[in-house]
XYZ file of C-alpha atoms in Angstrom:
492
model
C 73.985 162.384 181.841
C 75.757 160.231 184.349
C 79.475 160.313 184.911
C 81.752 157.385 183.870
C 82.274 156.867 187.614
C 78.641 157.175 188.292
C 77.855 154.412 185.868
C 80.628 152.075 187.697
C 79.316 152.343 190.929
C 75.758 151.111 190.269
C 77.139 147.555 189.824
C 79.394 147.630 192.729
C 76.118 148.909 194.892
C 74.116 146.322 193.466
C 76.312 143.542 194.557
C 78.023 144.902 197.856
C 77.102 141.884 199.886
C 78.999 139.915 196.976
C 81.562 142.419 197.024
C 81.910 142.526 200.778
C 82.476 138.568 200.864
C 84.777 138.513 198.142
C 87.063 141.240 199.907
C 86.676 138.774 202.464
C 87.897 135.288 201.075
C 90.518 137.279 198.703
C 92.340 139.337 201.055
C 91.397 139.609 204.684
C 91.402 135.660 205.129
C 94.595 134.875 202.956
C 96.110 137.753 204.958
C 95.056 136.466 208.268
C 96.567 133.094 207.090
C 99.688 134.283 205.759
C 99.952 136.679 208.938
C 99.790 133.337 211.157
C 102.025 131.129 208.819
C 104.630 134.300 209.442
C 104.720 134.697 212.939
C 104.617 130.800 213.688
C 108.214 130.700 211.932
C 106.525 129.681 208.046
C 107.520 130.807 204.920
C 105.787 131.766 201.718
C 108.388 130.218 199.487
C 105.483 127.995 197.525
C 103.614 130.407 196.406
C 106.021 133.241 195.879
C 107.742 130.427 193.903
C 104.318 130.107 191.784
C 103.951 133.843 190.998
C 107.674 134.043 190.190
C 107.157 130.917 187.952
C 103.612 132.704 186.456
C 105.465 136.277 185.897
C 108.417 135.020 184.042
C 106.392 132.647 181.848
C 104.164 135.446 180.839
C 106.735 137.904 180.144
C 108.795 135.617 178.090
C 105.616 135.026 176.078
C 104.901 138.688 175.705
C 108.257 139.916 174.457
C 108.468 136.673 172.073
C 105.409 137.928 170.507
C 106.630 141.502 170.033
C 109.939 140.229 168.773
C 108.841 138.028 166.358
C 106.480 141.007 165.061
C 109.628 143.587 165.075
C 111.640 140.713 162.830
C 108.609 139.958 160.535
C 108.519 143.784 159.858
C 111.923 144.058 159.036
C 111.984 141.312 156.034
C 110.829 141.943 152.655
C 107.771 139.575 152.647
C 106.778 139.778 155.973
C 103.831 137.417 155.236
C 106.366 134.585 155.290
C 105.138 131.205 156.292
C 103.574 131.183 159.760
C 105.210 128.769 162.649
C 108.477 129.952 163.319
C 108.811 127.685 166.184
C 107.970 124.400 164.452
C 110.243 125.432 162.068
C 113.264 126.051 164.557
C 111.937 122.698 166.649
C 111.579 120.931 162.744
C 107.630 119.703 164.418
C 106.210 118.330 161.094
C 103.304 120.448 159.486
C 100.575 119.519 157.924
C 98.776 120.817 154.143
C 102.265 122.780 153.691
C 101.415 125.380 150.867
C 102.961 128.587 149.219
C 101.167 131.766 150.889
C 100.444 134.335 148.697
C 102.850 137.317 149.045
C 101.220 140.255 150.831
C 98.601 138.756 151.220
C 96.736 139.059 148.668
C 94.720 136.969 146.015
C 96.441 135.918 142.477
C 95.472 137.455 139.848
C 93.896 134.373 138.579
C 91.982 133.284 141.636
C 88.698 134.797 141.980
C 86.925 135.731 144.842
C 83.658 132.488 145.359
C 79.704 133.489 145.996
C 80.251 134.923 150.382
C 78.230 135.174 152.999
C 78.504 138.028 155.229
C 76.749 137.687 158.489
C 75.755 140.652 160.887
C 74.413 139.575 164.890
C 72.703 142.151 166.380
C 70.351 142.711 169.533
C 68.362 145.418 168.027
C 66.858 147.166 171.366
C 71.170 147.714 172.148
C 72.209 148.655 168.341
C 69.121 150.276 166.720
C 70.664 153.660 166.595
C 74.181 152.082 164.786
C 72.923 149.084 162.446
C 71.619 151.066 159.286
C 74.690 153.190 159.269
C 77.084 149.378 159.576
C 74.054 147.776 156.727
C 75.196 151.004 154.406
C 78.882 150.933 154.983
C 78.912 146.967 154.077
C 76.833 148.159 150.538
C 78.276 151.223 149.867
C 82.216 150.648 151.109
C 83.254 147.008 150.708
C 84.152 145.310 147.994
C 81.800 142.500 146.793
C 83.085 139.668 145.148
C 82.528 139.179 141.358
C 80.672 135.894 141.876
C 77.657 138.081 144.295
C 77.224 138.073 148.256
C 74.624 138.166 150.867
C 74.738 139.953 153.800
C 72.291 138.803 156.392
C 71.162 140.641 159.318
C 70.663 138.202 161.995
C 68.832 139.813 164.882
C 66.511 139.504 167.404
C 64.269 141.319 169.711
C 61.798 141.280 171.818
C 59.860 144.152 170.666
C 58.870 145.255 167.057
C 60.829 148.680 167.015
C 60.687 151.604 163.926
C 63.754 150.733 162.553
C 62.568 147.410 161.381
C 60.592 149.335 158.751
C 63.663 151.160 157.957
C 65.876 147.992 157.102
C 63.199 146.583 155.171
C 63.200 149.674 152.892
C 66.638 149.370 152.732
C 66.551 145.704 152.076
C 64.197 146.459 149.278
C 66.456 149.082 147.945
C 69.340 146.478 148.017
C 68.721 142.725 147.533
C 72.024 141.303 148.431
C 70.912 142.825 152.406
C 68.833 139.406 153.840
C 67.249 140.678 156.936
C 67.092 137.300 159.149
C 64.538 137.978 162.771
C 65.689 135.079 164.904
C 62.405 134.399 166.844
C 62.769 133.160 170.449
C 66.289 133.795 170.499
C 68.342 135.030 173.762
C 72.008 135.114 172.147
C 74.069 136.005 169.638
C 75.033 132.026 169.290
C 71.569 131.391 168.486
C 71.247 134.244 165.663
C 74.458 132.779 164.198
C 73.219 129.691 164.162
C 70.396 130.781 162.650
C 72.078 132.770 159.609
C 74.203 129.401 159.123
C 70.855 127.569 158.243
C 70.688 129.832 155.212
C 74.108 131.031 153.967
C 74.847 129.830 151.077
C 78.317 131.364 150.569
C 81.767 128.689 150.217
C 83.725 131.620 152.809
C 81.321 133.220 155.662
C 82.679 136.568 157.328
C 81.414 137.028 161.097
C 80.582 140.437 162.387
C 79.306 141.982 165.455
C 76.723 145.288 164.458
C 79.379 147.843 165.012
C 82.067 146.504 162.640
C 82.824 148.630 159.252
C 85.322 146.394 158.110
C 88.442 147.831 155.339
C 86.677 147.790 151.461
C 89.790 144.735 150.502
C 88.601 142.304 153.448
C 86.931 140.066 151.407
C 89.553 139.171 149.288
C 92.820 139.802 151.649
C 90.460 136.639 154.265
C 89.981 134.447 150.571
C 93.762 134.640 150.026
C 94.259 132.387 153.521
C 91.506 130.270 152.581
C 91.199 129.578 148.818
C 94.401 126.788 149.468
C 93.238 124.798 151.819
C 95.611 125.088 154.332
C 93.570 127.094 156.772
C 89.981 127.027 157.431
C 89.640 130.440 159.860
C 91.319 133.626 158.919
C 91.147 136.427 162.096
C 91.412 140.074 161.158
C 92.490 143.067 162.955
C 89.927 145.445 165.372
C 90.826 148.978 165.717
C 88.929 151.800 168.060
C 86.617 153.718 166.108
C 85.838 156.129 169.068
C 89.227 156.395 170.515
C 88.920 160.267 170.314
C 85.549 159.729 172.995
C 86.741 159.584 176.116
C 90.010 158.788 178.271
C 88.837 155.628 178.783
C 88.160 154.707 174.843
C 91.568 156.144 174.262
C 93.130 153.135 176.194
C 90.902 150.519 175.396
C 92.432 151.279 171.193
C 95.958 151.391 172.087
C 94.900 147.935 174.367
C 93.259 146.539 171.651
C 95.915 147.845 168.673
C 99.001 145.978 171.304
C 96.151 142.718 171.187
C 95.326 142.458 167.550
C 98.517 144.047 166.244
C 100.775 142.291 168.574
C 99.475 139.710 170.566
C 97.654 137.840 168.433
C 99.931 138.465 164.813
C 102.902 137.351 167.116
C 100.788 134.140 167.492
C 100.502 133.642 164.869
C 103.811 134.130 163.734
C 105.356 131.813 166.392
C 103.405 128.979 166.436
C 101.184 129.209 163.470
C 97.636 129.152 165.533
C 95.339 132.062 166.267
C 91.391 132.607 167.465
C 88.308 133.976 166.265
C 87.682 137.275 168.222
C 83.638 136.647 167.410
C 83.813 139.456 164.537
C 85.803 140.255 161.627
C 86.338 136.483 161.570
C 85.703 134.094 157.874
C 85.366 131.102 157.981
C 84.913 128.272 154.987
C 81.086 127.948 155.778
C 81.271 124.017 155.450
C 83.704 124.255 158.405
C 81.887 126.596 160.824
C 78.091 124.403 159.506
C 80.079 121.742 161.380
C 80.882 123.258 164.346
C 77.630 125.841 165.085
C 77.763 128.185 168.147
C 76.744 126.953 171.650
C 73.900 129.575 172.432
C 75.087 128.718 176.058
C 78.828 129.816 176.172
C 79.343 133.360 177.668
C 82.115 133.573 174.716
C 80.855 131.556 172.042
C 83.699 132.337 169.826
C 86.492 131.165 172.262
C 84.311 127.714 173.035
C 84.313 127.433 168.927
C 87.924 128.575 168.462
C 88.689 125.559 171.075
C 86.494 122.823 169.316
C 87.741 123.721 165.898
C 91.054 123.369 166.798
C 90.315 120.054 168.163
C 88.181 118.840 165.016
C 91.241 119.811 162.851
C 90.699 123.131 161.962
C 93.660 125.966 161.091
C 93.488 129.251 162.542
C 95.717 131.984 161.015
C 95.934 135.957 162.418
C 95.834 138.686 159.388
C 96.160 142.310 160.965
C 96.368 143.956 157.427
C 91.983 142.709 157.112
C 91.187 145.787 159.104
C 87.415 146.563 160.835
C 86.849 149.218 163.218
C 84.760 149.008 165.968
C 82.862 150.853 169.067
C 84.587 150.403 172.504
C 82.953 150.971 175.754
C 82.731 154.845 176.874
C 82.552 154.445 180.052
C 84.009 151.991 183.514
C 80.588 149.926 183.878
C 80.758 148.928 180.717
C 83.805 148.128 180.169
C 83.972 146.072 183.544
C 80.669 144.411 182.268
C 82.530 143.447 179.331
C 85.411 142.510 180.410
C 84.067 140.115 183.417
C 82.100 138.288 180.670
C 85.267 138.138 178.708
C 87.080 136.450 181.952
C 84.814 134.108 182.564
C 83.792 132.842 179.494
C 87.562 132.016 179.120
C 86.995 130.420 182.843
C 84.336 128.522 181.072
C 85.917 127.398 178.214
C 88.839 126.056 180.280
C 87.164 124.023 182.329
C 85.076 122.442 179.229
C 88.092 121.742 177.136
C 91.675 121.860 178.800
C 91.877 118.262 179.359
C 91.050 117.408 175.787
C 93.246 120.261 174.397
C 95.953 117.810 176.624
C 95.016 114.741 174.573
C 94.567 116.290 171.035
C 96.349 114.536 168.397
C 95.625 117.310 166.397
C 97.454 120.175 167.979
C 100.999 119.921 167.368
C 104.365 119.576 169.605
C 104.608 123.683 170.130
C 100.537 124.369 169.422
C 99.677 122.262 172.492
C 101.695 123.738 174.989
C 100.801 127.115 173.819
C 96.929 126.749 173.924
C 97.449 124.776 177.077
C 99.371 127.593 179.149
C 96.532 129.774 177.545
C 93.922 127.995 179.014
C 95.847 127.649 182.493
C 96.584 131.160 182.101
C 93.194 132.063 181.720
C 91.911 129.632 185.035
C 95.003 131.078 187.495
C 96.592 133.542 186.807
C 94.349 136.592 188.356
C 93.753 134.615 191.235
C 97.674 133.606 191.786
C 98.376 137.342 191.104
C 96.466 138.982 193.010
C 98.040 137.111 196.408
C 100.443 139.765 196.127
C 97.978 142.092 197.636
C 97.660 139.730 200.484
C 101.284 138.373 201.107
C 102.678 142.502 201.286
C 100.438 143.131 203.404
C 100.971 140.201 205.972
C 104.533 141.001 206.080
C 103.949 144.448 206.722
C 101.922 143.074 209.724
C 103.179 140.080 210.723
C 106.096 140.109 213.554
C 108.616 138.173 211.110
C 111.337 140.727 209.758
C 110.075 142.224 206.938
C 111.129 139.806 203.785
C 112.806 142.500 201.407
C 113.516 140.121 198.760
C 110.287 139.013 198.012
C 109.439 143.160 198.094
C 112.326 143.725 196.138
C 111.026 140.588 193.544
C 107.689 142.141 192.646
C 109.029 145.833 191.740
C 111.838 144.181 189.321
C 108.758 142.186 187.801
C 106.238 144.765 187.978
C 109.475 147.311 186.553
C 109.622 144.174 183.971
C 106.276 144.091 182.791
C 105.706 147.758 182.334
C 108.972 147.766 180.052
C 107.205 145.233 178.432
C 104.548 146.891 178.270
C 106.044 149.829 177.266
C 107.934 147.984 173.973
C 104.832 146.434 173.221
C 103.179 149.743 172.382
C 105.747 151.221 170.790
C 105.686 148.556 168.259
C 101.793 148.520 168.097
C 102.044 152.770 167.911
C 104.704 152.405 164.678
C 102.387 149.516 162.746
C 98.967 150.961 163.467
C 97.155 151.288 160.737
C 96.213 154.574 158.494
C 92.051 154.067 159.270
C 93.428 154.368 162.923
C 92.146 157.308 165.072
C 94.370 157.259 168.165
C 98.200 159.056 168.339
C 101.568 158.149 169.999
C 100.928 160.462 172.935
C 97.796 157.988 173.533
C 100.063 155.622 174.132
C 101.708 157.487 176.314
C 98.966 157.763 178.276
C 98.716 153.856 178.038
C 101.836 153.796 179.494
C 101.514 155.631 182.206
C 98.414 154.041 183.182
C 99.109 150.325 182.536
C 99.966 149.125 185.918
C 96.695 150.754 187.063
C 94.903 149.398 184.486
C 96.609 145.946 184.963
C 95.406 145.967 188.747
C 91.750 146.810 187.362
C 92.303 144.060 184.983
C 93.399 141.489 187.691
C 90.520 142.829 189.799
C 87.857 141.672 187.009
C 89.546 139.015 186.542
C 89.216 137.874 190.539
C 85.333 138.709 190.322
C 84.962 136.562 186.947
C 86.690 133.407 189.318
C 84.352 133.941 192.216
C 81.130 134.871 189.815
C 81.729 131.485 188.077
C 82.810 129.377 190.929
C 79.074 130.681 192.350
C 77.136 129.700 189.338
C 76.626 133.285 188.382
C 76.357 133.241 184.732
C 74.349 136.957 184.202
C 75.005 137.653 180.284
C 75.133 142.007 179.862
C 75.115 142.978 176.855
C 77.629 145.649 175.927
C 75.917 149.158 174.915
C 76.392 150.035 171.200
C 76.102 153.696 170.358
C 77.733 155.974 168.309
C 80.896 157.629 168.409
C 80.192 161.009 169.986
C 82.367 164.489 169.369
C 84.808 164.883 172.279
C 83.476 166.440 175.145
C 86.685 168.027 176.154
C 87.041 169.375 172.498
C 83.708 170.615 172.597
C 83.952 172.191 176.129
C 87.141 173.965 174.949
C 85.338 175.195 172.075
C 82.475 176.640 174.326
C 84.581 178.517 176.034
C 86.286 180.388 172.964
């Protein structure tokens, strides 16, 4: 078996010339610049200005978020009305209805005929997707009026468990096995499994989910009014316990879907489909389709629904749990995809997010300084690197404010940081697998993980500024006893 670090390296070898001119144009040349704009008698004021500017925005952002989630928690219904801003701004709202309390469906609303859709890429997830078919039959729900769940999937190969599913399919007829010939993306097996779903709500899920048994009904309870079209649940870790590195990635993604994303919500009554655990009214997402082109088809969809019209709303109590990368390649595989589909999506849609007449005074602002965020902010960041260093070598005096500046924001962030997983360690769920002293560990490792972060974030701006668009997949497989755990027991 390879090491995690082993597994990182090979695409850092693979691409060293790439790597070697990127370390090039992103620090020894803005160094060199800012080195020369020093000892000629220039300042840095712009762009320290910018990053000041950049910092404070997003950690004003970040602790509204968790404080709107800490005040939500501490009121009886704390499934009140989403949009606290509009509400303190009075922006006028649109379909105004009564949520139901909890979430939850009246007794006297019943749950319509849904369509469950599963994408897979069967050569990555042949070893998970019967046990994620099963948990769907055997552990959810299904509505009194029937379902389907349908198994969109290609591949480019006929493989043995295709024999498998079919027995199971026989064994269960609501399971609608779907083999997407010629296709090269998820966005095209959605598309696909759109053709024939015949459900009035349509749940999206990636082949690792095993979403909560109430998810069904806790996503109709948004949806049966009319005043939102997309409901997002809540992704928790299934393999936390793996591996250091799945240990952060849960406590990450419990501060993103449990935080981040409910405080959203909360504030300005607008969220995004996450690409699984997602439902949708079916005539709604028909209408929109996938682009099998988009690195992250779900944020290009998110972006043009919100511009057709649609409402987005964030639930974190419709839980699904879900396999994180195990080990650094993957994860920075994933994550540079991530960054630059979000690159992507910018560049396709910020202007007409700008002109929407159907984003609202405090929606607008927000999606634009997401989209801006998404387009500058690694890049602006990471001229930190650069600008210390040049005044470490430049002959100017050294500039201790500026020095002194970035610890009080970096000391800023990580408190930040730090109050952000508290909260998400206190409202994590009960299916959750990870502990407070894992976010501990969080914690302690955030501003390294930030940097990392930033770093992907850098390669994503170069990779799509080159044209690179090289789609990996992320590797699915299944949540494996702890090695540490099991080495301890060896040794007994």
């Amino acid at each position: 078996m390879k090491s995690s670090l082993a597994l990182f390296a090979e695409p850092v070898l693979a691409n060293a010339r790439r790597l070697l001119w990127l370390s090039i144009w992103l620090l020894w040349i803005p160094m060199a610049v800012y080195v020369i704009a020093l000892d000629y008698g220039h300042g840095l004021g712009i762009l320290q200005g910018a990053l000041l500017a950049v910092s404070l925005i997003g950690l004003v952002v970040i602790n509204a978020e968790t404080a709107v989630v800490i005040y939500s928690c501490r009121r009886s219904n704390p499934w009140f009305n989403r949009g606290m801003l509009q509400r303190w701004g009075r922006v006028r709202r649109r379909r105004r209805a009564t949520l139901p309390a909890l979430g939850l469906l009246p007794p006297q609303v019943s749950l319509p005929f849904v369509s469950v859709v599963v994408a897979a890429y069967l050569p990555n997830e042949q070893d998970i997707i019967e046990d994620t078919l099963l948990h769907w039959l055997t552990q959810v729900r299904p509505p009194a009026q029937g379902w389907e769940i349908i198994l969109a999937y290609n591949t480019p190969v006929q493989l043995p468990v295709e024999a498998r599913l079919q027995a199971l399919a026989r064994r269960y007829p609501a399971l609608v096995l779907l083999p997407v010939a010629h296709s090269h993306s998820k966005a095209e097996n959605l598309n696909a499994a759109l053709q024939v779903a015949t459900g009035e709500m349509t749940g999206i899920f990636d082949a690792d989910h095993h979403p909560a048994a109430d998810c069904l009904s806790r996503a109709w309870a948004w949806l049966y009014q009319g005043r939102y079209d997309v409901v997002q649940g809540r992704n928790i870790i299934r393999n936390a316990r793996d591996s250091w590195l799945t240990q952060l990635i849960a406590v990450e993604f419990e501060c993103i879907y449990g935080v981040s994303h409910y405080g959203r919500s909360l504030l300005a009554d607008t969220a995004l489909f996450g690409g699984s655990n997602g439902y949708w009214r079916t005539s709604a997402l028909r209408h929109l389709g996938f682009h099998h082109a988009r690195l992250t088809e779900d944020i290009d969809v998110t972006v043009r629904g919100l511009l057709g019209g649609c409402r987005l709303v964030h639930d974190p109590a419709i839980v699904t749990t879900e396999l994180a990368p195990d080990n650094l390649r993957g994860l920075w595989l994933q994550r540079q995809r991530w960054s630059q589909g979000w690159l992507e999506v910018a560049a396709l849609h910020l202007g007409r997010v700008l002109r929407s007449p159907r984003l609202d005074a405090v929606q607008k602002p927000y999606w634009l300084l997401m989209l801006l965020f998404s387009q500058g902010f690694y890049p602006l960041v990471w001229q930190v690197v650069p600008m210390l260093l040049s005044i470490h070598l430049s002959q100017r005096d050294r500039d201790l404010n500026f020095e002194t500046l970035n610890l009080v924001l970096m000391g800023l962030l990580t408190l930040s940081v730090v109050l952000q997983v508290a909260v998400a360690m206190v409202l994590r769920p009960a299916a959750s697998t990870y502990t407070r002293r894992h976010g501990v560990l969080y914690c302690l490792l955030s501003p390294v993980y930030f940097w990392l972060k930033a770093l992907i974030g850098v390669v994503a701006v170069v990779n799509h500024l080159c044209g690179s668009r090289v789609w990996h997949v992320t590797a699915r497989t299944k949540s494996k006893p702890n090695r540490w755990m099991v080495a301890l027991r060896g040794a007994k």
